[in-house]
């Protein structure tokens, strides 16, 4: 099954790294096909940046995301530029506190930046928290695959922090799913 995932936020939040890790988890550890693309030109420092991943069970013949079905939005500007037009059938994860608007599609408000800052004392891992929430809410790749991909992708010496961030994201995503069904 083909999934098109669009990540957006501001430069410096690890938007591109998030997409790279997701693509790695799918292609290397879940034995799916994946292609990752990015837009970071002048947006690299502070403006809205975007990265995307196509994941499929079959070879990806067209690498561009044309109809995203999953969105991960970590800034208000990113929402306005890349998420506001999300189709009704999509699912969106929003960084609660940084994104004020709400989409017409199903969404999960995840306090990723808040929790990274106040629970882990490192705002820099908010993107990893969001990745954990993404996996918990969509199961687009297995938890084992994303754990291995995170460990492969983060700087040496930060593995423990990033694994705690990922697991915090799993918990936040699971809670969001439980609240949705309650």
Coordinates of N, CA, C and O in Angstrom, one line a residue:
X1 N 0.8 -1.2 0.0 CA 0.0 0.0 0.0 C 0.9 1.2 0.0 O 1.8 1.4 0.8
X2 N 0.6 2.2 -0.9 CA 1.4 3.4 -1.0 C 0.9 4.5 0.0 O -0.3 4.7 0.2
X3 N 1.9 5.1 0.7 CA 1.6 6.2 1.6 C 2.6 7.3 1.2 O 3.7 7.1 0.9
X4 N 2.0 8.5 1.2 CA 2.8 9.7 0.9 C 2.7 10.6 2.2 O 1.7 11.0 2.6
X5 N 3.9 10.8 2.7 CA 4.0 11.5 4.0 C 4.7 12.9 3.8 O 5.8 12.9 3.2
X6 N 4.1 13.9 4.3 CA 4.7 15.3 4.1 C 5.0 15.8 5.5 O 4.2 15.9 6.4
X7 N 6.3 16.2 5.8 CA 6.7 16.8 7.0 C 7.0 18.3 6.7 O 7.5 18.6 5.7
X8 N 6.5 19.1 7.7 CA 6.8 20.5 7.5 C 7.0 21.2 8.9 O 6.4 20.7 9.9
X9 N 7.8 22.2 8.9 CA 8.1 22.9 10.1 C 9.0 24.1 9.7 O 9.1 24.4 8.6
X10 N 9.8 24.6 10.7 CA 10.7 25.6 10.3 C 12.1 25.0 10.3 O 12.4 24.0 10.9
X11 N 13.0 25.7 9.6 CA 14.4 25.3 9.5 C 15.0 25.1 10.8 O 14.9 26.0 11.7
X12 N 15.7 24.0 11.1 CA 16.3 23.8 12.3 C 15.6 22.8 13.2 O 16.1 22.4 14.3
X13 N 14.4 22.4 12.9 CA 13.6 21.5 13.7 C 13.9 20.0 13.4 O 13.3 19.1 14.0
X14 N 14.7 19.8 12.4 CA 15.0 18.4 12.0 C 13.9 17.7 11.1 O 13.7 16.5 11.1
X15 N 13.3 18.6 10.3 CA 12.2 18.1 9.4 C 12.8 17.1 8.4 O 12.2 16.1 8.1
X16 N 13.9 17.5 7.8 CA 14.5 16.6 6.8 C 15.1 15.3 7.4 O 14.8 14.2 6.9
X17 N 15.7 15.4 8.6 CA 16.2 14.3 9.2 C 15.0 13.3 9.6 O 15.2 12.1 9.4
X18 N 13.9 13.8 10.0 CA 12.7 13.0 10.3 C 12.3 12.2 9.1 O 12.1 11.0 9.2
X19 N 12.3 12.8 7.9 CA 11.9 12.1 6.7 C 12.9 11.0 6.3 O 12.6 9.9 5.9
X20 N 14.2 11.4 6.5 CA 15.3 10.4 6.2 C 15.2 9.2 7.1 O 15.3 8.1 6.6
X21 N 14.9 9.4 8.3 CA 14.8 8.3 9.3 C 13.6 7.5 8.9 O 13.7 6.2 8.9
X22 N 12.5 8.1 8.6 CA 11.3 7.3 8.3 C 11.6 6.5 7.0 O 11.2 5.3 6.9
X23 N 12.2 7.1 6.0 CA 12.5 6.4 4.8 C 13.4 5.2 5.0 O 13.3 4.1 4.5
X24 N 14.4 5.4 5.9 CA 15.4 4.4 6.2 C 14.7 3.2 6.9 O 14.9 2.0 6.7
X25 N 13.8 3.6 7.9 CA 13.1 2.5 8.6 C 12.3 1.7 7.6 O 12.3 0.4 7.8
X26 N 11.6 2.3 6.7 CA 10.8 1.6 5.7 C 11.6 0.7 4.8 O 11.3 -0.5 4.6
X27 N 12.6 1.3 4.2 CA 13.4 0.6 3.1 C 14.4 -0.4 3.7 O 14.5 -1.5 3.1
X28 N 15.0 -0.1 4.8 CA 16.1 -1.0 5.3 C 15.5 -2.0 6.2 O 15.9 -3.2 6.2
X29 N 14.7 -1.6 7.2 CA 14.3 -2.5 8.2 C 12.9 -3.1 8.1 O 12.6 -4.1 8.7
X30 N 12.0 -2.5 7.3 CA 10.7 -3.1 7.1 C 10.6 -3.7 5.6 O 9.5 -4.1 5.2
X31 N 11.6 -3.6 4.9 CA 11.7 -4.2 3.5 C 10.6 -3.7 2.6 O 10.0 -4.4 1.8
X32 N 10.4 -2.4 2.7 CA 9.4 -1.7 1.8 C 10.3 -0.9 0.8 O 11.5 -0.8 1.0
X33 N 9.6 -0.2 -0.1 CA 10.3 0.7 -1.0 C 10.0 2.1 -0.5 O 8.9 2.4 0.0
X34 N 11.0 3.0 -0.5 CA 10.8 4.3 0.0 C 11.7 5.3 -0.8 O 12.8 4.9 -1.2
X35 N 11.2 6.5 -1.0 CA 11.9 7.6 -1.6 C 11.7 8.8 -0.8 O 10.5 9.1 -0.4
X36 N 12.7 9.6 -0.5 CA 12.6 10.8 0.3 C 13.1 12.0 -0.6 O 14.0 11.9 -1.3
X37 N 12.3 13.1 -0.5 CA 12.6 14.3 -1.1 C 12.6 15.5 -0.1 O 12.0 15.3 0.9
X38 N 13.1 16.6 -0.5 CA 13.1 17.7 0.5 C 13.2 19.1 -0.2 O 13.6 19.2 -1.4
X39 N 12.7 20.1 0.5 CA 12.8 21.5 0.0 C 13.4 22.2 1.2 O 12.9 22.2 2.3
X40 N 14.6 22.8 1.0 CA 15.2 23.5 2.1 C 16.0 24.8 1.7 O 16.5 25.4 2.5
X41 N 16.0 25.1 0.4 CA 16.7 26.3 0.0 C 16.7 27.5 1.0 O 17.3 27.4 2.0
X42 N 16.1 28.6 0.7 CA 16.2 29.7 1.6 C 15.4 29.5 2.9 O 15.5 30.2 3.9
X43 N 14.6 28.4 3.0 CA 13.8 28.1 4.1 C 14.7 27.4 5.2 O 14.2 27.2 6.3
X44 N 15.9 27.1 4.9 CA 16.8 26.3 5.8 C 16.9 26.9 7.2 O 17.1 26.2 8.2
X45 N 16.9 28.2 7.3 CA 17.0 28.8 8.7 C 15.8 29.7 9.1 O 15.7 30.8 8.8
X46 N 14.8 29.0 9.7 CA 13.7 29.7 10.2 C 12.4 29.7 9.4 O 11.4 29.8 10.0
X47 N 12.5 29.7 8.1 CA 11.3 29.7 7.3 C 10.7 28.3 7.2 O 11.2 27.3 7.8
X48 N 9.6 28.2 6.6 CA 8.9 26.9 6.4 C 9.7 25.9 5.5 O 10.1 26.3 4.4
X49 N 10.1 24.8 6.1 CA 10.8 23.8 5.3 C 9.9 22.6 5.1 O 8.9 22.4 5.9
X50 N 10.2 21.7 4.1 CA 9.3 20.6 3.9 C 10.2 19.4 3.4 O 11.1 19.6 2.7
X51 N 9.8 18.3 3.8 CA 10.4 17.0 3.4 C 9.3 16.0 3.2 O 8.3 16.1 3.9
X52 N 9.5 15.1 2.3 CA 8.4 14.1 2.0 C 9.0 12.7 1.8 O 10.2 12.6 1.4
X53 N 8.2 11.7 2.1 CA 8.6 10.3 1.9 C 7.4 9.6 1.2 O 6.3 9.8 1.6
X54 N 7.8 8.8 0.2 CA 6.8 7.9 -0.4 C 7.2 6.5 0.1 O 8.4 6.1 -0.1
X55 N 6.3 5.8 0.6 CA 6.5 4.4 1.1 C 5.5 3.5 0.4 O 4.3 3.8 0.4
X56 N 6.0 2.4 -0.2 CA 5.1 1.5 -0.9 C 5.6 0.1 -0.7 O 6.8 -0.1 -0.5
X57 N 4.7 -0.8 -0.9 CA 5.0 -2.3 -1.0 C 5.6 -2.6 -2.3 O 6.3 -3.7 -2.5
X58 N 5.4 -1.8 -3.3 CA 5.8 -2.0 -4.7 C 6.9 -1.0 -5.0 O 7.0 0.0 -4.3
X59 N 7.8 -1.2 -6.0 CA 8.7 -0.2 -6.4 C 8.1 1.2 -6.6 O 7.0 1.2 -7.2
X60 N 8.7 2.2 -6.2 CA 8.2 3.6 -6.4 C 8.6 4.1 -7.7 O 9.8 4.3 -8.0
X61 N 7.7 4.2 -8.6 CA 8.0 4.6 -10.0 C 7.9 6.1 -10.2 O 8.6 6.7 -11.1
X62 N 7.2 6.8 -9.3 CA 7.2 8.3 -9.3 C 7.5 8.8 -7.9 O 6.8 8.6 -7.0
X63 N 8.7 9.4 -7.7 CA 9.2 9.7 -6.4 C 8.6 11.0 -5.7 O 8.7 11.2 -4.5
X64 N 7.9 11.8 -6.5 CA 7.3 13.0 -5.9 C 6.0 12.7 -5.1 O 5.2 11.9 -5.6
X65 N 5.8 13.4 -4.0 CA 4.5 13.3 -3.3 C 3.5 14.2 -4.0 O 3.8 15.4 -4.2
X66 N 2.4 13.6 -4.5 CA 1.4 14.4 -5.2 C 0.1 14.5 -4.4 O -0.6 15.5 -4.5
X67 N -0.2 13.5 -3.6 CA -1.4 13.5 -2.8 C -1.1 12.9 -1.4 O -1.3 11.7 -1.1
X68 N -0.5 13.7 -0.5 CA -0.1 13.2 0.8 C -1.3 12.7 1.5 O -2.4 13.3 1.5
X69 N -1.2 11.6 2.2 CA -2.2 11.0 3.0 C -1.9 11.1 4.5 O -2.8 11.0 5.4
X70 N -0.6 11.5 4.8 CA -0.2 11.7 6.2 C 0.7 13.0 6.2 O 1.6 13.1 5.4
X71 N 0.4 13.8 7.2 CA 1.1 15.0 7.4 C 1.7 15.1 8.8 O 1.0 14.7 9.8
X72 N 2.9 15.6 9.0 CA 3.5 15.9 10.2 C 3.9 17.4 10.2 O 4.8 17.7 9.5
X73 N 3.2 18.2 11.0 CA 3.4 19.6 10.9 C 3.9 20.2 12.2 O 3.2 20.0 13.2
X74 N 5.0 20.9 12.2 CA 5.6 21.3 13.4 C 5.8 22.8 13.6 O 6.4 23.3 14.5
X75 N 5.1 23.6 12.7 CA 5.1 25.1 12.8 C 3.8 25.6 12.2 O 3.3 25.0 11.2
X76 N 3.4 26.8 12.6 CA 2.2 27.4 12.0 C 2.5 27.8 10.6 O 1.6 27.5 9.7
X77 N 3.7 28.3 10.3 CA 4.0 28.6 8.9 C 4.0 27.4 8.0 O 3.5 27.4 6.9
X78 N 4.5 26.3 8.6 CA 4.5 25.0 7.8 C 3.1 24.5 7.5 O 2.8 24.0 6.5
X79 N 2.2 24.7 8.5 CA 0.8 24.4 8.3 C 0.2 25.2 7.2 O -0.4 24.7 6.3
X80 N 0.4 26.5 7.2 CA -0.2 27.4 6.2 C 0.4 27.1 4.8 O -0.4 27.1 3.8
X81 N 1.6 26.8 4.7 CA 2.3 26.6 3.4 C 2.1 25.2 2.9 O 1.9 25.0 1.7
X82 N 2.1 24.2 3.8 CA 2.1 22.8 3.3 C 1.0 21.9 3.8 O 0.8 20.8 3.4
X83 N 0.2 22.4 4.8 CA -0.8 21.5 5.4 C -2.2 22.0 5.3 O -3.1 21.2 5.5
X84 N -2.4 23.3 5.1 CA -3.8 23.8 5.2 C -4.8 23.2 4.2 O -5.9 23.1 4.4
X85 N -4.3 22.7 3.0 CA -5.1 22.1 2.0 C -5.2 20.6 2.1 O -5.6 20.0 1.1
X86 N -4.9 20.1 3.2 CA -4.9 18.6 3.4 C -6.3 18.1 3.1 O -7.3 18.6 3.5
X87 N -6.4 17.0 2.3 CA -7.7 16.4 2.0 C -8.4 15.8 3.2 O -7.7 15.4 4.2
X88 N -9.7 15.7 3.2 CA -10.5 15.2 4.3 C -10.1 13.8 4.7 O -10.1 13.5 5.9
X89 N -9.6 13.0 3.8 CA -9.3 11.6 4.1 C -7.9 11.5 4.7 O -7.5 10.4 5.1
X90 N -7.1 12.5 4.8 CA -5.7 12.5 5.3 C -5.8 12.4 6.9 O -6.8 12.7 7.5
X91 N -4.6 12.1 7.4 CA -4.4 12.2 8.9 C -3.2 13.2 9.1 O -2.2 13.1 8.3
X92 N -3.3 14.0 10.1 CA -2.3 15.0 10.4 C -1.9 15.0 11.8 O -2.7 14.9 12.7
X93 N -0.6 15.0 12.1 CA 0.0 15.2 13.4 C 0.5 16.7 13.5 O 1.2 17.1 12.6
X94 N 0.0 17.4 14.5 CA 0.3 18.8 14.7 C 1.1 18.9 16.0 O 0.8 18.3 17.0
X95 N 2.2 19.7 16.0 CA 2.9 20.0 17.2 C 2.1 21.0 18.0 O 2.1 22.2 17.7
X96 N 1.4 20.5 19.0 CA 0.5 21.3 19.8 C 1.3 22.4 20.5 O 2.3 22.2 21.0
X97 N 0.8 23.6 20.4 CA 1.5 24.8 21.0 C 2.2 25.6 19.9 O 2.4 26.8 20.1
X98 N 2.7 24.9 18.8 CA 3.4 25.6 17.8 C 2.4 25.8 16.6 O 2.7 26.7 15.7
X99 N 1.4 25.0 16.4 CA 0.5 25.1 15.3 C -0.9 25.5 15.9 O -1.5 24.7 16.7
X100 N -1.4 26.6 15.6 CA -2.7 27.1 16.1 C -3.9 26.6 15.3 O -4.9 26.3 15.8
X101 N -3.7 26.6 14.0 CA -4.8 26.2 13.1 C -5.1 24.7 13.2 O -4.2 23.9 13.6
X102 N -6.3 24.3 12.8 CA -6.7 22.9 12.8 C -7.2 22.6 11.4 O -7.9 23.4 10.8
X103 N -6.8 21.4 10.9 CA -7.2 21.0 9.5 C -8.7 20.5 9.5 O -9.3 20.2 10.5
X104 N -9.1 20.3 8.2 CA -10.5 19.7 8.0 C -10.4 18.1 8.2 O -11.4 17.5 8.4
X105 N -9.2 17.6 8.1 CA -9.0 16.1 8.1 C -8.8 15.7 9.6 O -8.7 16.5 10.5
X106 N -8.8 14.4 9.8 CA -8.5 13.8 11.1 C -7.1 14.3 11.6 O -6.2 14.3 10.8
X107 N -7.0 14.7 12.9 CA -5.7 15.1 13.3 C -5.4 14.7 14.8 O -6.3 14.4 15.5
X108 N -4.1 14.7 15.1 CA -3.7 14.4 16.5 C -2.8 15.6 16.9 O -1.8 15.9 16.2
X109 N -3.2 16.3 18.0 CA -2.3 17.3 18.6 C -1.3 16.7 19.5 O -1.7 16.1 20.5
X110 N -0.1 16.8 19.2 CA 1.0 16.1 19.9 C 1.9 17.2 20.5 O 2.5 18.0 19.7
X111 N 2.0 17.3 21.8 CA 2.9 18.4 22.4 C 4.4 18.0 22.4 O 5.0 18.0 23.4
X112 N 4.9 17.8 21.2 CA 6.2 17.3 21.0 C 7.3 18.3 21.5 O 8.2 17.9 22.2
X113 N 7.2 19.5 21.1 CA 8.2 20.5 21.5 C 8.1 20.7 23.0 O 9.2 20.8 23.7
X114 N 6.9 20.9 23.5 CA 6.7 21.1 24.9 C 7.3 19.9 25.7 O 8.1 20.1 26.7
X115 N 7.0 18.7 25.4 CA 7.5 17.5 26.1 C 9.0 17.4 25.9 O 9.7 17.0 26.9
X116 N 9.5 17.6 24.7 CA 11.0 17.6 24.5 C 11.7 18.5 25.4 O 12.7 18.2 26.1
X117 N 11.1 19.7 25.6 CA 11.7 20.8 26.4 C 11.6 20.5 27.9 O 12.6 20.6 28.6
X118 N 10.4 20.1 28.3 CA 10.2 20.0 29.8 C 10.3 18.6 30.4 O 10.5 18.5 31.6
X119 N 10.2 17.6 29.6 CA 10.3 16.2 30.1 C 11.8 15.7 29.8 O 12.4 15.1 30.7
X120 N 12.3 16.0 28.6 CA 13.6 15.5 28.3 C 14.7 16.6 28.4 O 15.9 16.3 28.3
X121 N 14.3 17.8 28.6 CA 15.2 19.0 28.8 C 16.0 19.2 27.5 O 17.1 19.8 27.6
X122 N 15.6 18.8 26.4 CA 16.3 19.0 25.1 C 15.3 19.2 24.0 O 14.8 18.3 23.4
X123 N 15.0 20.5 23.7 CA 14.0 20.8 22.6 C 14.4 20.2 21.3 O 13.6 19.9 20.4
X124 N 15.7 20.0 21.1 CA 16.3 19.5 19.8 C 15.7 18.2 19.4 O 15.8 17.8 18.2
X125 N 15.2 17.4 20.3 CA 14.6 16.0 20.0 C 13.1 16.0 19.7 O 12.5 15.0 19.6
X126 N 12.5 17.2 19.6 CA 11.1 17.3 19.3 C 10.7 16.5 18.0 O 9.7 15.9 18.0
X127 N 11.6 16.6 17.0 CA 11.3 15.8 15.8 C 11.2 14.3 16.0 O 10.4 13.6 15.4
X128 N 12.1 13.8 16.9 CA 12.1 12.4 17.2 C 10.8 12.0 18.0 O 10.2 11.0 17.8
X129 N 10.4 12.9 18.9 CA 9.1 12.7 19.6 C 8.0 12.6 18.6 O 7.2 11.7 18.7
X130 N 8.0 13.5 17.6 CA 6.9 13.4 16.6 C 7.0 12.2 15.8 O 6.0 11.6 15.4
X131 N 8.2 11.7 15.5 CA 8.3 10.4 14.8 C 7.7 9.3 15.6 O 7.0 8.4 15.0
X132 N 7.9 9.2 16.9 CA 7.3 8.2 17.7 C 5.8 8.3 17.7 O 5.1 7.3 17.6
X133 N 5.3 9.5 17.8 CA 3.8 9.7 17.7 C 3.3 9.3 16.4 O 2.2 8.7 16.3
X134 N 4.0 9.6 15.3 CA 3.6 9.2 13.9 C 3.5 7.7 13.8 O 2.5 7.2 13.3
X135 N 4.4 7.0 14.3 CA 4.4 5.5 14.3 C 3.2 5.0 15.1 O 2.5 4.1 14.7
X136 N 3.1 5.5 16.3 CA 2.0 5.1 17.2 C 0.6 5.3 16.6 O -0.3 4.5 16.8
X137 N 0.4 6.4 15.9 CA -0.9 6.7 15.3 C -1.2 6.1 13.9 O -2.3 5.9 13.6
X138 N -0.1 5.9 13.2 CA -0.4 5.4 11.8 C 0.2 4.0 11.5 O -0.3 3.4 10.6
X139 N 1.1 3.5 12.3 CA 1.8 2.2 12.1 C 2.3 2.1 10.7 O 2.3 1.0 10.1
X140 N 2.8 3.2 10.1 CA 3.3 3.2 8.8 C 4.6 2.4 8.6 O 4.8 1.8 7.6
X141 N 5.3 2.3 9.7 CA 6.4 1.3 9.8 C 6.4 0.7 11.2 O 5.7 1.2 12.1
X142 N 7.1 -0.4 11.4 CA 7.1 -1.0 12.7 C 7.9 -0.2 13.7 O 8.8 0.5 13.3
X143 N 7.6 -0.4 15.0 CA 8.3 0.3 16.0 C 9.8 -0.2 16.0 O 10.7 0.6 16.2
X144 N 10.0 -1.4 15.8 CA 11.4 -2.0 15.7 C 12.2 -1.3 14.6 O 13.3 -1.0 14.8
X145 N 11.5 -1.1 13.5 CA 12.2 -0.5 12.3 C 12.6 0.9 12.6 O 13.7 1.4 12.3
X146 N 11.7 1.7 13.2 CA 12.0 3.1 13.5 C 13.0 3.2 14.6 O 13.9 4.1 14.5
X147 N 13.0 2.3 15.5 CA 14.0 2.3 16.6 C 15.4 2.1 16.0 O 16.4 2.9 16.3
X148 N 15.5 1.1 15.1 CA 16.8 0.9 14.5 C 17.3 2.0 13.6 O 18.5 2.4 13.6
X149 N 16.3 2.6 12.8 CA 16.7 3.7 12.0 C 17.1 5.0 12.7 O 18.0 5.7 12.3
X150 N 16.4 5.2 13.9 CA 16.9 6.3 14.7 C 18.3 6.1 15.2 O 19.2 7.0 15.1
X151 N 18.6 4.9 15.7 CA 19.9 4.6 16.2 C 21.0 4.8 15.1 O 22.1 5.2 15.4
X152 N 20.6 4.4 13.9 CA 21.5 4.5 12.7 C 21.8 6.0 12.4 O 22.8 6.3 11.7
X153 N 20.9 6.9 12.7 CA 20.9 8.2 12.1 C 21.3 9.4 13.0 O 21.6 10.5 12.6
X154 N 21.3 9.1 14.3 CA 21.6 10.2 15.3 C 23.0 10.2 15.6 O 23.7 9.2 15.5
X155 N 23.6 11.4 16.0 CA 25.0 11.5 16.4 C 25.4 10.5 17.5 O 24.6 10.3 18.4
X156 N 26.5 10.0 17.4 CA 27.0 9.1 18.5 C 27.0 9.9 19.8 O 27.3 11.1 19.9
X157 N 26.6 9.2 20.9 CA 26.6 9.8 22.2 C 25.2 10.3 22.5 O 24.9 10.7 23.6
X158 N 24.3 10.4 21.5 CA 22.9 10.9 21.7 C 21.9 9.8 21.6 O 20.7 10.1 21.7
X159 N 22.3 8.6 21.5 CA 21.4 7.5 21.3 C 20.4 7.3 22.4 O 19.2 7.1 22.1
X160 N 20.8 7.4 23.6 CA 19.9 7.2 24.8 C 18.8 8.3 24.8 O 17.6 8.0 24.9
X161 N 19.3 9.6 24.6 CA 18.3 10.7 24.6 C 17.3 10.5 23.4 O 16.1 10.7 23.6
X162 N 17.8 10.1 22.3 CA 16.9 10.0 21.1 C 15.9 8.8 21.3 O 14.8 8.9 20.9
X163 N 16.4 7.7 22.0 CA 15.5 6.6 22.2 C 14.4 7.0 23.3 O 13.3 6.6 23.1
X164 N 14.8 7.8 24.2 CA 13.8 8.2 25.2 C 12.8 9.2 24.5 O 11.6 9.1 24.8
X165 N 13.3 10.0 23.6 CA 12.4 10.9 22.8 C 11.4 10.1 22.0 O 10.2 10.3 21.9
X166 N 11.9 9.0 21.3 CA 11.1 8.2 20.5 C 10.0 7.5 21.3 O 8.8 7.5 21.0
X167 N 10.4 6.9 22.4 CA 9.4 6.2 23.3 C 8.4 7.2 23.9 O 7.2 6.9 24.1
X168 N 8.8 8.4 24.2 CA 7.9 9.4 24.7 C 6.9 9.7 23.6 O 5.7 9.8 23.8
X169 N 7.3 9.8 22.3 CA 6.4 10.0 21.2 C 5.5 8.8 21.0 O 4.3 9.0 20.8
X170 N 6.0 7.6 21.2 CA 5.1 6.4 21.2 C 3.9 6.6 22.2 O 2.8 6.4 21.9
X171 N 4.3 7.0 23.4 CA 3.3 7.2 24.5 C 2.3 8.3 24.1 O 1.1 8.1 24.3
X172 N 2.8 9.4 23.7 CA 1.9 10.5 23.3 C 1.0 10.2 22.2 O -0.2 10.5 22.2
X173 N 1.5 9.4 21.2 CA 0.7 9.0 20.1 C -0.4 8.0 20.5 O -1.6 8.1 20.1
X174 N 0.0 7.1 21.4 CA -0.9 6.1 21.9 C -2.0 6.8 22.7 O -3.2 6.5 22.5
X175 N -1.7 7.7 23.5 CA -2.7 8.5 24.3 C -3.6 9.2 23.4 O -4.8 9.3 23.6
X176 N -3.1 9.8 22.3 CA -3.9 10.6 21.4 C -4.9 9.6 20.7 O -6.1 10.0 20.5
X177 N -4.5 8.4 20.4 CA -5.4 7.4 19.8 C -6.5 7.0 20.8 O -7.6 6.9 20.4
X178 N -6.1 6.8 22.0 CA -7.1 6.5 23.1 C -8.1 7.6 23.3 O -9.3 7.3 23.4
X179 N -7.7 8.8 23.2 CA -8.6 10.0 23.4 C -9.5 10.1 22.2 O -10.7 10.5 22.4
X180 N -9.0 9.7 21.0 CA -9.9 9.8 19.8 C -11.0 8.8 19.9 O -12.1 9.0 19.4
X181 N -10.7 7.6 20.5 CA -11.8 6.6 20.5 C -12.7 6.7 21.8 O -13.7 6.0 21.9
X182 N -12.3 7.5 22.7 CA -13.1 7.7 23.9 C -14.3 8.5 23.7 O -14.4 9.3 22.9

